[in-house]
PDB file of C-alpha atoms in Angstrom:
ATOM      1  CA  MET A   1      53.656  46.459 -18.136  1.00  0.00           C
ATOM      2  CA  SER A   2      51.619  47.246 -15.082  1.00  0.00           C
ATOM      3  CA  PHE A   3      48.531  47.977 -17.216  1.00  0.00           C
ATOM      4  CA  THR A   4      48.989  44.794 -19.231  1.00  0.00           C
ATOM      5  CA  PHE A   5      49.381  42.744 -16.051  1.00  0.00           C
ATOM      6  CA  LYS A   6      46.255  44.237 -14.496  1.00  0.00           C
ATOM      7  CA  ALA A   7      44.291  43.747 -17.666  1.00  0.00           C
ATOM      8  CA  GLY A   8      45.469  40.148 -17.861  1.00  0.00           C
ATOM      9  CA  GLY A   9      44.488  39.682 -14.229  1.00  0.00           C
ATOM     10  CA  VAL A  10      41.040  41.050 -14.975  1.00  0.00           C
ATOM     11  CA  LEU A  11      40.673  38.715 -17.955  1.00  0.00           C
ATOM     12  CA  VAL A  12      41.794  35.749 -15.892  1.00  0.00           C
ATOM     13  CA  GLY A  13      39.373  36.727 -13.171  1.00  0.00           C
ATOM     14  CA  LEU A  14      36.528  37.138 -15.642  1.00  0.00           C
ATOM     15  CA  THR A  15      37.349  33.805 -17.248  1.00  0.00           C
ATOM     16  CA  ALA A  16      37.338  32.076 -13.845  1.00  0.00           C
ATOM     17  CA  MET A  17      34.018  33.704 -12.984  1.00  0.00           C
ATOM     18  CA  MET A  18      32.514  32.618 -16.320  1.00  0.00           C
ATOM     19  CA  MET A  19      33.778  29.059 -15.836  1.00  0.00           C
ATOM     20  CA  SER A  20      32.385  28.977 -12.308  1.00  0.00           C
ATOM     21  CA  ALA A  21      29.021  30.299 -13.506  1.00  0.00           C
ATOM     22  CA  SER A  22      29.025  27.779 -16.334  1.00  0.00           C
ATOM     23  CA  SER A  23      29.721  24.930 -13.897  1.00  0.00           C
ATOM     24  CA  ALA A  24      26.948  26.140 -11.614  1.00  0.00           C
ATOM     25  CA  ASP A  25      24.545  26.359 -14.552  1.00  0.00           C
ATOM     26  CA  ALA A  26      25.501  22.826 -15.603  1.00  0.00           C
ATOM     27  CA  ARG A  27      24.869  21.547 -12.068  1.00  0.00           C
ATOM     28  CA  ASP A  28      21.509  23.331 -11.999  1.00  0.00           C
ATOM     29  CA  ARG A  29      20.556  21.797 -15.344  1.00  0.00           C
ATOM     30  CA  ARG A  30      21.577  18.311 -14.177  1.00  0.00           C
ATOM     31  CA  GLY A  31      19.617  18.818 -10.965  1.00  0.00           C
ATOM     32  CA  ALA A  32      16.568  20.024 -12.880  1.00  0.00           C
ATOM     33  CA  ILE A  33      16.742  17.051 -15.280  1.00  0.00           C
ATOM     34  CA  GLN A  34      17.163  14.579 -12.415  1.00  0.00           C
ATOM     35  CA  GLY A  35      14.357  16.278 -10.517  1.00  0.00           C
ATOM     36  CA  ALA A  36      12.019  16.081 -13.519  1.00  0.00           C
ATOM     37  CA  LYS A  37      12.818  12.386 -13.999  1.00  0.00           C
ATOM     38  CA  SER A  38      12.218  11.657 -10.326  1.00  0.00           C
ATOM     39  CA  ALA A  39       9.004  13.694 -10.339  1.00  0.00           C
ATOM     40  CA  HIS A  40       7.638  11.441 -13.103  1.00  0.00           C
ATOM     41  CA  GLN A  41       8.622   8.323 -11.127  1.00  0.00           C
ATOM     42  CA  LEU A  42       7.035   9.679  -7.959  1.00  0.00           C
ATOM     43  CA  ALA A  43       3.773  10.495  -9.743  1.00  0.00           C
ATOM     44  CA  ALA A  44       3.571   7.100 -11.473  1.00  0.00           C
ATOM     45  CA  GLN A  45       2.914   5.133  -8.253  1.00  0.00           C
ATOM     46  CA  HIS A  46       1.069   5.245  -4.965  1.00  0.00           C
ATOM     47  CA  TRP A  47       3.496   5.208  -2.015  1.00  0.00           C
ATOM     48  CA  ASP A  48       2.515   3.329   1.155  1.00  0.00           C
ATOM     49  CA  LEU A  49       4.360   4.027   4.409  1.00  0.00           C
ATOM     50  CA  VAL A  50       6.149   0.869   5.605  1.00  0.00           C
ATOM     51  CA  ALA A  51       8.670   2.241   8.147  1.00  0.00           C
ATOM     52  CA  TRP A  52       8.802   5.358  10.333  1.00  0.00           C
ATOM     53  CA  SER A  53      11.996   5.952  12.287  1.00  0.00           C
ATOM     54  CA  GLY A  54      11.392   6.399  15.997  1.00  0.00           C
ATOM     55  CA  ARG A  55       7.737   5.346  15.848  1.00  0.00           C
ATOM     56  CA  LYS A  56       5.524   2.323  15.318  1.00  0.00           C
ATOM     57  CA  LEU A  57       3.338   2.346  12.228  1.00  0.00           C
ATOM     58  CA  PRO A  58      -0.346   3.097  12.890  1.00  0.00           C
ATOM     59  CA  GLN A  59      -2.760   0.183  12.681  1.00  0.00           C
ATOM     60  CA  GLY A  60      -5.111  -0.237   9.724  1.00  0.00           C
ATOM     61  CA  LYS A  61      -4.539   0.912   6.185  1.00  0.00           C
ATOM     62  CA  PRO A  62      -1.039   2.229   5.464  1.00  0.00           C
ATOM     63  CA  LEU A  63      -0.584   5.972   5.168  1.00  0.00           C
ATOM     64  CA  ARG A  64      -0.550   6.523   1.404  1.00  0.00           C
ATOM     65  CA  LEU A  65       1.350   9.347  -0.280  1.00  0.00           C
ATOM     66  CA  ASP A  66       0.547  10.543  -3.814  1.00  0.00           C
ATOM     67  CA  PHE A  67       2.098  13.084  -6.155  1.00  0.00           C
ATOM     68  CA  ASP A  68       0.235  15.014  -8.867  1.00  0.00           C
ATOM     69  CA  LEU A  69       2.843  16.006 -11.440  1.00  0.00           C
ATOM     70  CA  VAL A  70       0.561  18.284 -13.473  1.00  0.00           C
ATOM     71  CA  ARG A  71      -0.604  20.368 -10.504  1.00  0.00           C
ATOM     72  CA  GLY A  72       2.641  20.135  -8.535  1.00  0.00           C
ATOM     73  CA  GLN A  73       0.658  18.932  -5.525  1.00  0.00           C
ATOM     74  CA  PHE A  74       1.015  16.052  -3.079  1.00  0.00           C
ATOM     75  CA  SER A  75      -1.664  14.430  -0.933  1.00  0.00           C
ATOM     76  CA  SER A  76      -1.454  11.855   1.823  1.00  0.00           C
ATOM     77  CA  SER A  77      -3.703  10.013   4.215  1.00  0.00           C
ATOM     78  CA  THR A  78      -2.703  10.835   7.784  1.00  0.00           C
ATOM     79  CA  GLY A  79      -4.457   8.203   9.884  1.00  0.00           C
ATOM     80  CA  CYS A  80      -7.399  10.573  10.302  1.00  0.00           C
ATOM     81  CA  ASN A  81      -7.734  13.127   7.493  1.00  0.00           C
ATOM     82  CA  ARG A  82      -5.982  13.826   4.208  1.00  0.00           C
ATOM     83  CA  ALA A  83      -3.218  16.408   3.977  1.00  0.00           C
ATOM     84  CA  ALA A  84      -2.304  18.164   0.742  1.00  0.00           C
ATOM     85  CA  GLY A  85      -0.098  20.953  -0.529  1.00  0.00           C
ATOM     86  CA  ALA A  86       2.590  21.931  -2.994  1.00  0.00           C
ATOM     87  CA  TYR A  87       5.851  20.041  -3.323  1.00  0.00           C
ATOM     88  CA  ARG A  88       9.151  20.788  -5.053  1.00  0.00           C
ATOM     89  CA  VAL A  89      11.821  18.377  -6.292  1.00  0.00           C
ATOM     90  CA  MET A  90      15.351  19.372  -7.317  1.00  0.00           C
ATOM     91  CA  ASP A  91      18.063  16.762  -7.765  1.00  0.00           C
ATOM     92  CA  ASN A  92      17.807  14.747  -4.504  1.00  0.00           C
ATOM     93  CA  ALA A  93      16.180  17.568  -2.515  1.00  0.00           C
ATOM     94  CA  ILE A  94      12.439  17.685  -1.855  1.00  0.00           C
ATOM     95  CA  ARG A  95      10.211  20.034   0.087  1.00  0.00           C
ATOM     96  CA  PHE A  96       6.566  19.565   1.122  1.00  0.00           C
ATOM     97  CA  GLY A  97       4.479  22.690   1.559  1.00  0.00           C
ATOM     98  CA  ASP A  98       6.348  25.726   2.862  1.00  0.00           C
ATOM     99  CA  GLY A  99       8.425  23.721   5.339  1.00  0.00           C
ATOM    100  CA  LYS A 100       6.237  24.941   8.227  1.00  0.00           C
ATOM    101  CA  SER A 101       3.394  22.399   8.126  1.00  0.00           C
ATOM    102  CA  GLY A 102       1.595  24.614   5.633  1.00  0.00           C
ATOM    103  CA  PHE A 103      -0.717  21.828   4.466  1.00  0.00           C
ATOM    104  CA  ALA A 104      -4.424  21.883   3.784  1.00  0.00           C
ATOM    105  CA  THR A 105      -6.316  19.060   5.520  1.00  0.00           C
ATOM    106  CA  THR A 106      -9.822  17.705   5.608  1.00  0.00           C
ATOM    107  CA  LEU A 107     -11.618  18.309   8.898  1.00  0.00           C
ATOM    108  CA  MET A 108     -12.870  14.947  10.105  1.00  0.00           C
ATOM    109  CA  ALA A 109     -13.064  14.451  13.862  1.00  0.00           C
ATOM    110  CA  CYS A 110     -11.071  11.407  14.976  1.00  0.00           C
ATOM    111  CA  PRO A 111     -10.082   9.727  18.246  1.00  0.00           C
ATOM    112  CA  GLY A 112      -7.213  11.313  20.141  1.00  0.00           C
ATOM    113  CA  ASP A 113      -4.632   8.674  19.164  1.00  0.00           C
ATOM    114  CA  ALA A 114      -5.423   9.129  15.458  1.00  0.00           C
ATOM    115  CA  MET A 115      -5.099  12.897  15.794  1.00  0.00           C
ATOM    116  CA  ALA A 116      -1.737  12.424  17.527  1.00  0.00           C
ATOM    117  CA  VAL A 117      -0.531  10.270  14.614  1.00  0.00           C
ATOM    118  CA  GLU A 118      -1.707  12.931  12.169  1.00  0.00           C
ATOM    119  CA  ARG A 119       0.137  15.730  13.964  1.00  0.00           C
ATOM    120  CA  ALA A 120       3.346  13.678  14.177  1.00  0.00           C
ATOM    121  CA  TYR A 121       3.149  12.567  10.556  1.00  0.00           C
ATOM    122  CA  THR A 122       2.438  15.982   9.034  1.00  0.00           C
ATOM    123  CA  GLY A 123       5.144  17.454  11.246  1.00  0.00           C
ATOM    124  CA  ARG A 124       7.633  14.913   9.928  1.00  0.00           C
ATOM    125  CA  LEU A 125       6.609  15.553   6.298  1.00  0.00           C
ATOM    126  CA  SER A 126       7.058  19.290   6.731  1.00  0.00           C
ATOM    127  CA  SER A 127      10.610  18.670   7.994  1.00  0.00           C
ATOM    128  CA  VAL A 128      11.692  16.512   5.031  1.00  0.00           C
ATOM    129  CA  THR A 129      14.559  17.955   3.001  1.00  0.00           C
ATOM    130  CA  ARG A 130      15.951  15.043   0.939  1.00  0.00           C
ATOM    131  CA  TYR A 131      14.829  11.795  -0.626  1.00  0.00           C
ATOM    132  CA  THR A 132      16.190   8.578  -2.111  1.00  0.00           C
ATOM    133  CA  LEU A 133      14.294   6.756  -4.843  1.00  0.00           C
ATOM    134  CA  ALA A 134      15.448   3.227  -5.674  1.00  0.00           C
ATOM    135  CA  GLY A 135      13.149   0.871  -7.558  1.00  0.00           C
ATOM    136  CA  ASP A 136       9.963   0.410  -5.557  1.00  0.00           C
ATOM    137  CA  ARG A 137      11.267   2.130  -2.403  1.00  0.00           C
ATOM    138  CA  LEU A 138      11.107   5.810  -1.525  1.00  0.00           C
ATOM    139  CA  VAL A 139      12.891   7.146   1.561  1.00  0.00           C
ATOM    140  CA  LEU A 140      12.254  10.686   2.804  1.00  0.00           C
ATOM    141  CA  ARG A 141      14.826  12.209   5.182  1.00  0.00           C
ATOM    142  CA  THR A 142      14.775  15.236   7.452  1.00  0.00           C
ATOM    143  CA  ALA A 143      17.809  17.412   8.207  1.00  0.00           C
ATOM    144  CA  LYS A 144      18.061  15.562  11.561  1.00  0.00           C
ATOM    145  CA  GLY A 145      18.285  12.166   9.842  1.00  0.00           C
ATOM    146  CA  GLU A 146      14.744  11.019  10.634  1.00  0.00           C
ATOM    147  CA  THR A 147      13.208   8.885   7.904  1.00  0.00           C
ATOM    148  CA  LEU A 148       9.912   7.840   6.358  1.00  0.00           C
ATOM    149  CA  MET A 149      10.136   4.779   4.084  1.00  0.00           C
ATOM    150  CA  TYR A 150       7.466   3.977   1.484  1.00  0.00           C
ATOM    151  CA  GLN A 151       6.709   0.985  -0.735  1.00  0.00           C
ATOM    152  CA  ALA A 152       5.390   1.564  -4.279  1.00  0.00           C
ATOM    153  CA  ALA A 153       1.860   0.353  -5.011  1.00  0.00           C
ATOM    154  CA  HIS A 154       0.161   0.136  -8.395  1.00  0.00           C
ATOM    155  CA  LYS A 155      -1.492   3.380  -9.507  1.00  0.00           C
ATOM    156  CA  PRO A 156      -4.097   3.095 -12.265  1.00  0.00           C
ATOM    157  CA  ALA A 157      -3.770   5.261 -15.342  1.00  0.00           C
ATOM    158  CA  ALA A 158      -5.654   8.549 -15.078  1.00  0.00           C
ATOM    159  CA  ASN A 159      -7.656   7.771 -18.238  1.00  0.00           C
ATOM    160  CA  ALA A 160      -8.604   4.196 -17.249  1.00  0.00           C
ATOM    161  CA  PRO A 161     -12.403   3.668 -17.447  1.00  0.00           C
ATOM    162  CA  ARG A 162     -14.553   3.790 -14.317  1.00  0.00           C
ATOM    163  CA  LYS A 163     -17.666   1.726 -13.634  1.00  0.00           C
ATOM    164  CA  PHE A 164     -20.132   1.197 -10.785  1.00  0.00           C
ATOM    165  CA  ILE A 165     -20.843  -2.160  -9.133  1.00  0.00           C
ATOM    166  CA  TYR A 166     -22.687  -3.496  -6.105  1.00  0.00           C
ATOM    167  CA  VAL A 167     -20.943  -5.907  -3.749  1.00  0.00           C
ATOM    168  CA  SER A 168     -23.054  -8.274  -1.637  1.00  0.00           C
ATOM    169  CA  ALA A 169     -22.755  -8.403   2.128  1.00  0.00           C
ATOM    170  CA  GLU A 170     -22.216 -12.160   1.803  1.00  0.00           C
ATOM    171  CA  THR A 171     -19.387 -14.096   0.156  1.00  0.00           C
ATOM    172  CA  ARG A 172     -19.819 -17.555  -1.317  1.00  0.00           C
ATOM    173  CA  PRO A 173     -17.611 -20.646  -1.617  1.00  0.00           C
ATOM    174  CA  CYS A 174     -16.325 -21.056  -5.172  1.00  0.00           C
ATOM    175  CA  THR A 175     -13.704 -22.953  -7.120  1.00  0.00           C
ATOM    176  CA  GLY A 176     -11.017 -21.287  -9.206  1.00  0.00           C
ATOM    177  CA  VAL A 177      -7.574 -22.844  -9.322  1.00  0.00           C
ATOM    178  CA  GLY A 178      -8.711 -24.454  -6.073  1.00  0.00           C
ATOM    179  CA  PRO A 179     -11.420 -23.958  -3.430  1.00  0.00           C
ATOM    180  CA  MET A 180     -11.763 -20.309  -2.470  1.00  0.00           C
ATOM    181  CA  THR A 181     -14.218 -17.667  -1.319  1.00  0.00           C
ATOM    182  CA  CYS A 182     -15.702 -15.254  -3.858  1.00  0.00           C
ATOM    183  CA  LEU A 183     -17.358 -11.873  -3.657  1.00  0.00           C
ATOM    184  CA  GLN A 184     -20.823 -11.554  -5.164  1.00  0.00           C
ATOM    185  CA  ILE A 185     -21.287  -8.580  -7.457  1.00  0.00           C
ATOM    186  CA  ARG A 186     -23.803  -7.013  -9.847  1.00  0.00           C
ATOM    187  CA  GLU A 187     -23.897  -3.849 -11.919  1.00  0.00           C
ATOM    188  CA  LYS A 188     -27.597  -3.076 -11.447  1.00  0.00           C
ATOM    189  CA  GLU A 189     -29.646  -3.422  -8.290  1.00  0.00           C
ATOM    190  CA  SER A 190     -32.194  -5.492 -10.219  1.00  0.00           C
ATOM    191  CA  ASP A 191     -29.589  -7.972 -11.523  1.00  0.00           C
ATOM    192  CA  PRO A 192     -28.968 -11.320  -9.807  1.00  0.00           C
ATOM    193  CA  TRP A 193     -25.752 -11.690  -7.839  1.00  0.00           C
ATOM    194  CA  GLU A 194     -22.817 -13.225  -9.717  1.00  0.00           C
ATOM    195  CA  LEU A 195     -19.661 -14.776  -8.313  1.00  0.00           C
ATOM    196  CA  PHE A 196     -16.547 -12.656  -8.790  1.00  0.00           C
ATOM    197  CA  TYR A 197     -13.365 -14.730  -8.850  1.00  0.00           C
ATOM    198  CA  GLY A 198     -10.877 -11.853  -8.753  1.00  0.00           C
ATOM    199  CA  GLY A 199     -10.007  -9.325  -6.095  1.00  0.00           C
ATOM    200  CA  ILE A 200     -10.538  -5.579  -5.999  1.00  0.00           C
ATOM    201  CA  VAL A 201      -7.313  -3.733  -5.225  1.00  0.00           C
ATOM    202  CA  ASP A 202      -7.539  -1.497  -2.113  1.00  0.00           C
ATOM    203  CA  PHE A 203     -11.003  -2.841  -1.208  1.00  0.00           C
ATOM    204  CA  GLN A 204     -11.370  -4.518   2.180  1.00  0.00           C
ATOM    205  CA  PRO A 205     -15.024  -5.514   2.677  1.00  0.00           C
ATOM    206  CA  GLU A 206     -16.466  -5.997   6.140  1.00  0.00           C
ATOM    207  CA  PRO A 207     -18.907  -8.879   6.781  1.00  0.00           C
ATOM    208  CA  GLY A 208     -22.550  -7.894   6.832  1.00  0.00           C
ATOM    209  CA  ILE A 209     -22.102  -4.700   4.795  1.00  0.00           C
ATOM    210  CA  GLU A 210     -23.316  -4.223   1.220  1.00  0.00           C
ATOM    211  CA  TYR A 211     -21.420  -1.742  -0.933  1.00  0.00           C
ATOM    212  CA  ARG A 212     -21.831   0.292  -4.054  1.00  0.00           C
ATOM    213  CA  LEU A 213     -18.391   1.003  -5.480  1.00  0.00           C
ATOM    214  CA  ARG A 214     -16.859   2.988  -8.277  1.00  0.00           C
ATOM    215  CA  ILE A 215     -14.006   0.904  -9.590  1.00  0.00           C
ATOM    216  CA  ILE A 216     -11.251   1.455 -12.136  1.00  0.00           C
ATOM    217  CA  GLU A 217     -10.957  -1.239 -14.799  1.00  0.00           C
ATOM    218  CA  GLU A 218      -7.627  -1.910 -16.526  1.00  0.00           C
ATOM    219  CA  LYS A 219      -6.345  -4.565 -18.887  1.00  0.00           C
ATOM    220  CA  VAL A 220      -3.413  -6.569 -17.555  1.00  0.00           C
ATOM    221  CA  ALA A 221      -0.594  -7.066 -20.023  1.00  0.00           C
ATOM    222  CA  ASN A 222       0.693 -10.667 -20.111  1.00  0.00           C
ATOM    223  CA  PRO A 223      -1.372 -12.031 -17.194  1.00  0.00           C
ATOM    224  CA  PRO A 224      -0.282 -15.348 -15.629  1.00  0.00           C
ATOM    225  CA  ALA A 225      -1.990 -18.494 -16.858  1.00  0.00           C
ATOM    226  CA  ASP A 226      -4.197 -18.685 -13.757  1.00  0.00           C
ATOM    227  CA  GLY A 227      -4.708 -14.894 -13.494  1.00  0.00           C
ATOM    228  CA  SER A 228      -7.288 -12.489 -14.837  1.00  0.00           C
ATOM    229  CA  SER A 229      -6.653 -10.252 -17.830  1.00  0.00           C
ATOM    230  CA  ILE A 230      -8.614  -7.480 -16.041  1.00  0.00           C
ATOM    231  CA  ARG A 231      -7.589  -5.600 -12.887  1.00  0.00           C
ATOM    232  CA  TRP A 232     -10.180  -3.813 -10.759  1.00  0.00           C
ATOM    233  CA  THR A 233      -9.056  -1.101  -8.338  1.00  0.00           C
ATOM    234  CA  LEU A 234     -11.283   0.692  -5.856  1.00  0.00           C
ATOM    235  CA  ASP A 235     -11.810   4.324  -6.830  1.00  0.00           C
ATOM    236  CA  GLN A 236     -14.529   5.294  -4.355  1.00  0.00           C
ATOM    237  CA  VAL A 237     -16.981   3.750  -1.902  1.00  0.00           C
ATOM    238  CA  VAL A 238     -20.185   5.419  -3.070  1.00  0.00           C
ATOM    239  CA  GLU A 239     -22.600   3.811  -0.580  1.00  0.00           C
ATOM    240  CA  GLN A 240     -22.566   1.199   2.146  1.00  0.00           C
ATOM    241  CA  ARG A 241     -25.284  -0.232   4.341  1.00  0.00           C
ATOM    242  CA  VAL A 242     -25.582  -2.853   7.027  1.00  0.00           C
ATOM    243  CA  VAL A 243     -27.582  -5.890   5.934  1.00  0.00           C
ATOM    244  CA  LYS A 244     -29.349  -7.767   8.738  1.00  0.00           C
ATOM    245  CA  PRO A 245     -28.866 -11.567   8.648  1.00  0.00           C
TER     246      PRO A 245
END
């Protein structure tokens, strides 16, 4: 009887251990599936910083965070340089770099206030442990409850065609749906300037400066009646020069 009881106890114990392991495996699988789904959502958009707990947002362009699903890498503007490194997503946990500010950065020299923003921002990213993704909002949280909130921005498809254009230093009055101001563009330096009635996403021209840009061209599905069927997004500022009046 004693042997049977002990054997039964062993079997019960083994069964409990197997059930516990099975439950843990199921949780791991669910976490991996959720993480993979979230990783695709993260990589499908740009993410612009719109709120930073405990700090004011830096002036100028928003700090933009991007995820590369294929390489398992993130990159972000910092207010001065760009930071990049590995990231890992599991269920609602996320980790940037090695958790010790182990990011690679470009080495541009910037004013002291911009460098201070960069140090604070990369320090906060390295401390992030969890995230919440809901629609077009991404919230990153540290173990201390500090947060970084981002707004989704359109990210062109990786295989969308690129083209080069020149943008004049001068805009011109034009009429679309109503009176407006248009950029002047051309594809070759020898071509005459033409009015461009649309905008270029992420491009903020400064008066008196002529640009050569590489832009991404995409077709817009179901554009509004007064909208363009083509979207242009800035890919790179290739050249810029000051034009004297």
